C-alpha positions as a printed NumPy array, in Angstrom:
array([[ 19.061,  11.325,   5.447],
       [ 18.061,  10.602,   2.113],
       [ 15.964,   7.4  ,   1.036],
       [ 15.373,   5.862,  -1.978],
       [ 12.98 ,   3.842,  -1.767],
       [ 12.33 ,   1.4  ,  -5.018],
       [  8.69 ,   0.167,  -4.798],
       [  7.23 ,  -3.213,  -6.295],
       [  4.244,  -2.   ,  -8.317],
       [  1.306,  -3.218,  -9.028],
       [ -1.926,  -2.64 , -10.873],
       [ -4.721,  -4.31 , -10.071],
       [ -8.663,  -4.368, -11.265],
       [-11.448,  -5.189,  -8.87 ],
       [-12.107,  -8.232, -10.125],
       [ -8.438,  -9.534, -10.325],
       [ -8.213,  -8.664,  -6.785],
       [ -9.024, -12.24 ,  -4.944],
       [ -6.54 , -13.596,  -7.364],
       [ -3.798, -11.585,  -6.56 ],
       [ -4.162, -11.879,  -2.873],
       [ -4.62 , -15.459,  -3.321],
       [ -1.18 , -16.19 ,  -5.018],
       [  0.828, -13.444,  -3.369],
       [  2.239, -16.165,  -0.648],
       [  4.156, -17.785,  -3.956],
       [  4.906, -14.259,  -4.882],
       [  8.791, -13.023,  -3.312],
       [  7.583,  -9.463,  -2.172],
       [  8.758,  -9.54 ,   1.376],
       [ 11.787,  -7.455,   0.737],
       [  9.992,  -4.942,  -0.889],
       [  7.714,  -2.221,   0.257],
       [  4.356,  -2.546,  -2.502],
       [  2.476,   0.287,  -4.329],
       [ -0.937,  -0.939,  -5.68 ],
       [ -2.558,   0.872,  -8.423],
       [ -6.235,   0.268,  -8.109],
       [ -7.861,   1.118, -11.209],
       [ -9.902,   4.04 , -11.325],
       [-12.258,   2.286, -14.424],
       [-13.629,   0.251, -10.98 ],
       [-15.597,   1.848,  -8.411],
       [-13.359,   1.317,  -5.171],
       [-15.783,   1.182,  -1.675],
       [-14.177,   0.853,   2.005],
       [-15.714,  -2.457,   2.329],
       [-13.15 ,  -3.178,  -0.64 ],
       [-10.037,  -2.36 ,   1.147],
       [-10.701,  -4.374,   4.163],
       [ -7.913,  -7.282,   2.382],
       [ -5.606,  -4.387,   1.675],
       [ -5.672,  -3.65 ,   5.093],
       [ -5.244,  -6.739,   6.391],
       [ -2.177,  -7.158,   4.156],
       [ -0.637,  -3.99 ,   5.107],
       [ -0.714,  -4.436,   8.488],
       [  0.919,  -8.188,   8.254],
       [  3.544,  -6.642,   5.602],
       [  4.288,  -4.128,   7.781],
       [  4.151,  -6.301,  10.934],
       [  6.369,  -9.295,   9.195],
       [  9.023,  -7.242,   7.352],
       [  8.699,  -3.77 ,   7.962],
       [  7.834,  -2.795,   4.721],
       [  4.817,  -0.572,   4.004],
       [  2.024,  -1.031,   1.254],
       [  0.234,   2.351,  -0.242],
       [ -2.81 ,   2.147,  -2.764],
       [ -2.737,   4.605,  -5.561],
       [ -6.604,   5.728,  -6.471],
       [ -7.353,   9.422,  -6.671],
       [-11.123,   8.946,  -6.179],
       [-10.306,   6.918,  -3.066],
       [ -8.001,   9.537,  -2.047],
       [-10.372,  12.265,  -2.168],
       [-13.063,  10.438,  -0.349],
       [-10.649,  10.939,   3.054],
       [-11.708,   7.202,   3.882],
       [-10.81 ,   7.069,   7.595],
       [ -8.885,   3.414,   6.831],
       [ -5.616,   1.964,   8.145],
       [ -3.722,   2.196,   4.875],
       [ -2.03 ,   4.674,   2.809],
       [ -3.785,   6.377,  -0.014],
       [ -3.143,   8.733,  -2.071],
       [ -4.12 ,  10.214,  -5.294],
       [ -0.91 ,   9.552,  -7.213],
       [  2.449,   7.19 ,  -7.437],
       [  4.702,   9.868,  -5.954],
       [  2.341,  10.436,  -3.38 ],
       [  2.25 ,   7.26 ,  -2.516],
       [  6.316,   6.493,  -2.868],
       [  6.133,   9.775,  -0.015],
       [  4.031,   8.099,   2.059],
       [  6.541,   4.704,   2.096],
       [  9.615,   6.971,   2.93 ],
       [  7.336,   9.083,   5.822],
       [  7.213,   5.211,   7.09 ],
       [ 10.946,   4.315,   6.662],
       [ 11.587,   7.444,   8.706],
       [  9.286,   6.605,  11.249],
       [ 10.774,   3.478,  11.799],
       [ 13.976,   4.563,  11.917],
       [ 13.329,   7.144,  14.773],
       [ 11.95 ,   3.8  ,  16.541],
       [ 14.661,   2.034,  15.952]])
């Protein structure tokens, strides 16, 4: 079985953060599993992630499609956090189709 999985991505700075998550409900991702490239100029803490988290699980939850961050300090750091990190974009496209299996063995 062979997926090919065609991620929205996006790149986001810690400040543009609360912007993003405040217009993503106008924003027609639910179709779409989401890659977010957090930029590695900002200094990423756990305490940062917590909305990520939230919106991974209700992504997930609502349309069973998966969100992975992209920051290679992050990834390093083994942050013991209930989202998908990883230190690059194919990494993190890996991650996505290790859920899309997973689901389908549930199915």
């Amino acid at each position: 079985m062979l997926f090919m999985i065609d991620p929205t991505i996006i790149t986001l700075t810690k400040a543009a953060l609360d912007n993003w998550l405040t217009g993503l409900g106008s924003t027609p991702l639910a179709n779409n599993h989401i890659v977010l490239l957090l930029s590695e100029a900002d200094t990423w803490l756990k305490k940062d992630l917590k909305p990520l988290i939230t919106l991974a699980k209700e992504h997930n939850k609502k349309h069973q499609k998966s969100v992975a961050v992209v920051n290679k300090p992050l990834a390093l750091e083994a942050l013991e956090v209930e989202l998908h990190i990883a230190p690059t974009l194919q990494e993190a496209i890996d991650l996505i189709e290790l859920d899309e299996i997973e689901r389908d063995l549930w199915k």
